[in-house]
Coordinates of C-alpha atoms in Angstrom, one line a residue:
S1 CA 0.2 -0.1 0.2
D2 CA 0.9 3.8 -0.7
C3 CA -0.6 4.6 2.9
M4 CA 1.3 4.7 6.3
S5 CA 0.2 3.7 9.5
G6 CA -2.4 5.7 12.7
A7 CA -5.5 6.5 13.2
D8 CA -7.8 8.9 14.6
A9 CA -11.7 10.0 15.4
L10 CA -13.9 11.3 12.8
P11 CA -14.1 15.2 13.1
T12 CA -17.9 16.3 12.8
V13 CA -20.5 16.9 9.9
G14 CA -21.2 17.8 6.6
D15 CA -23.9 18.6 3.8
D16 CA -23.2 15.5 1.2
G17 CA -24.7 17.8 -1.6
F18 CA -27.2 15.9 -3.4
D19 CA -30.5 17.1 -1.6
G20 CA -31.1 13.9 -0.1
L21 CA -31.4 12.2 -3.6
A22 CA -28.4 10.1 -5.5
L23 CA -28.6 8.6 -9.0
S24 CA -28.3 4.9 -9.2
P25 CA -28.3 2.7 -13.0
N26 CA -32.4 2.5 -11.7
G27 CA -32.9 6.5 -12.1
W28 CA -33.3 8.7 -8.7
A29 CA -33.6 7.5 -5.7
S30 CA -33.7 8.5 -2.1
R31 CA -30.1 8.7 -0.3
E32 CA -31.3 7.1 2.8
A33 CA -33.1 4.2 0.8
M34 CA -29.6 3.3 -1.3
V35 CA -27.4 4.0 2.2
R36 CA -28.5 0.4 3.5
Q37 CA -26.3 -1.5 6.4
P38 CA -23.5 -2.7 6.2
L39 CA -22.3 -0.3 3.2
T40 CA -19.0 0.0 2.2
V41 CA -18.3 3.2 0.4
I42 CA -15.3 4.1 -2.2
F43 CA -14.6 7.8 -2.2
L44 CA -13.8 8.6 -5.5
D45 CA -11.5 11.6 -7.0
I46 CA -11.7 11.9 -10.8
D47 CA -8.8 13.4 -12.0
G48 CA -6.1 10.8 -11.7
V49 CA -8.5 8.2 -11.0
I50 CA -10.7 7.7 -13.8
C51 CA -10.1 10.6 -16.0
T52 CA -6.4 11.3 -16.7
S53 CA -6.4 14.4 -19.6
R54 CA -4.0 16.9 -19.0
S55 CA -5.8 18.7 -21.8
G56 CA -8.9 19.6 -19.9
A57 CA -11.2 17.5 -21.9
N58 CA -13.0 16.1 -18.6
V59 CA -12.7 12.4 -20.4
L60 CA -13.8 9.6 -18.5
K61 CA -11.9 6.7 -19.4
I62 CA -13.6 3.5 -20.2
E63 CA -10.9 1.3 -19.4
L64 CA -10.9 2.8 -15.7
L65 CA -14.3 3.0 -15.1
T66 CA -14.1 -1.3 -15.6
E67 CA -11.6 -1.5 -12.8
L68 CA -13.9 0.7 -10.7
K69 CA -17.0 -1.4 -11.5
R70 CA -15.0 -4.0 -10.5
I71 CA -14.2 -3.0 -7.0
V72 CA -17.5 -2.1 -7.1
L73 CA -18.9 -5.9 -7.7
A74 CA -16.2 -7.7 -5.6
C75 CA -16.8 -5.8 -2.7
D76 CA -20.6 -4.6 -3.1
A77 CA -19.8 -0.9 -3.2
K78 CA -21.0 2.6 -3.5
V79 CA -19.8 5.3 -4.9
V80 CA -19.1 8.9 -2.6
L81 CA -17.6 11.5 -4.8
S82 CA -14.5 13.5 -2.8
T83 CA -12.9 14.5 -6.4
D84 CA -13.2 18.6 -6.9
W85 CA -16.0 17.7 -9.7
R86 CA -18.3 18.1 -7.4
R87 CA -18.0 22.0 -6.7
V88 CA -18.7 22.2 -10.0
P89 CA -22.7 22.1 -10.8
S90 CA -22.0 20.6 -14.2
L91 CA -18.9 18.3 -13.7
R92 CA -20.8 16.7 -10.3
K93 CA -23.6 16.1 -12.9
K94 CA -21.6 14.5 -15.7
A95 CA -19.5 12.6 -13.2
M96 CA -23.5 11.1 -11.5
V97 CA -24.6 10.5 -14.7
R98 CA -21.5 8.5 -16.2
L99 CA -20.8 6.2 -13.4
A100 CA -24.7 5.2 -13.5
S101 CA -25.2 5.1 -16.9
L102 CA -24.8 1.1 -17.7
P103 CA -21.8 -0.4 -20.0
P104 CA -21.0 0.4 -22.8
F105 CA -21.2 4.4 -21.9
G106 CA -20.8 3.8 -18.5
A107 CA -19.9 1.9 -15.5
G108 CA -23.8 1.2 -13.2
I109 CA -22.0 2.8 -10.2
D110 CA -24.6 3.4 -7.6
C111 CA -23.6 7.0 -6.3
V112 CA -24.7 8.0 -3.0
G113 CA -23.1 11.6 -2.4
A114 CA -20.7 13.6 -2.2
T115 CA -18.4 15.3 0.9
P116 CA -18.6 18.2 2.1
E117 CA -16.7 21.2 0.6
F118 CA -14.1 22.8 2.9
R119 CA -11.0 25.2 1.5
Q120 CA -10.6 24.6 -2.2
H121 CA -7.3 24.5 -3.2
A122 CA -6.2 23.4 0.4
A123 CA -5.3 20.0 1.2
V124 CA -8.2 18.8 3.3
R125 CA -9.6 16.1 1.3
P126 CA -9.2 13.4 4.7
R127 CA -11.2 16.0 6.6
E128 CA -13.9 16.1 3.9
I129 CA -13.8 12.3 4.1
A130 CA -14.2 11.8 7.6
A131 CA -16.4 14.5 7.9
W132 CA -19.0 12.9 5.5
L133 CA -18.7 9.9 7.4
S134 CA -19.3 11.0 11.1
E135 CA -22.6 12.4 9.2
H136 CA -23.6 9.6 6.9
G137 CA -21.3 6.5 7.9
R138 CA -23.7 5.4 10.7
N139 CA -24.1 1.8 8.3
V140 CA -20.5 1.8 6.9
T141 CA -18.7 -0.5 7.6
R142 CA -15.5 -0.7 4.8
W143 CA -14.6 2.0 3.3
V144 CA -11.6 3.2 1.1
A145 CA -10.6 6.5 -0.7
I146 CA -9.0 6.2 -4.4
D147 CA -6.9 9.2 -5.1
D148 CA -4.2 10.4 -7.0
R149 CA -3.4 12.6 -4.1
L150 CA -1.1 11.4 -1.6
L151 CA -4.5 11.5 1.3
T152 CA -2.4 9.9 4.2
N153 CA -0.2 13.2 4.3
E154 CA -2.8 15.9 3.9
E155 CA -4.6 17.5 7.2
G156 CA -6.3 14.4 8.7
G157 CA -4.6 12.2 6.8
H158 CA -3.4 9.6 9.3
F159 CA -7.3 8.7 9.7
L160 CA -7.0 7.3 6.2
V161 CA -4.2 5.1 6.9
G162 CA -5.1 1.6 5.7
H163 CA -7.8 2.7 4.2
C164 CA -6.3 4.7 0.9
V165 CA -5.0 3.9 -2.9
T166 CA -2.6 6.1 -4.4
T167 CA -3.0 6.1 -8.4
E168 CA -0.2 8.0 -10.7
F169 CA -2.2 10.1 -12.3
A170 CA -0.5 9.5 -16.2
W171 CA -2.1 6.0 -15.5
G172 CA -5.3 6.2 -13.1
L173 CA -6.9 3.1 -11.7
T174 CA -5.0 0.5 -13.0
A175 CA -5.9 -3.4 -12.5
K176 CA -3.1 -3.3 -10.0
R177 CA -4.7 -0.3 -8.4
A178 CA -7.9 -2.0 -8.2
D179 CA -6.8 -5.4 -6.5
E180 CA -5.5 -3.1 -4.1
A181 CA -8.2 -1.6 -3.3
I182 CA -10.1 -5.2 -3.0
Q183 CA -7.7 -6.1 -0.4
L184 CA -8.2 -3.1 1.4
L185 CA -11.9 -3.0 1.6
Q186 CA -12.0 -7.4 2.4
G187 CA -9.6 -7.1 5.0
Q188 CA -11.7 -4.4 6.7

């Protein structure tokens, strides 16, 4: 794993940014109906994970979505957006629709929310993940963050030790990194 070791208590609360609605392959559903016990969650960054375009094209690569879907199927997981895409309504919608769309255009993945938005351009993603878990994670029994940033080095990052997979921007979510995420989730 690219992550170090340690642990800490959960910080407090945030809004999921979805007004109680989530997009699933079957259409819009209440988040409460989708967040069932027990729940496995993938906190998903997009750039450097399933989008590796340096041109700013915002293209979600099908081969990377396929690796994400493999994790979802192996672990019966749902996605929570932790990406900066959640800050831009058009990008958030694009991500949710593409994740929920069925193959060959998407992956058929349930997205059940987004982490709260703390300071933009600050290394606080671990705190945002912890806040989402504190507010919405009552039934979450297993979780992993997949990101191209080394989250354990960010503010509150010690909380993610043993729960994160770090990708390389140029390659995104490779089969090796997907296997690592599956191993982390199945080991919890």
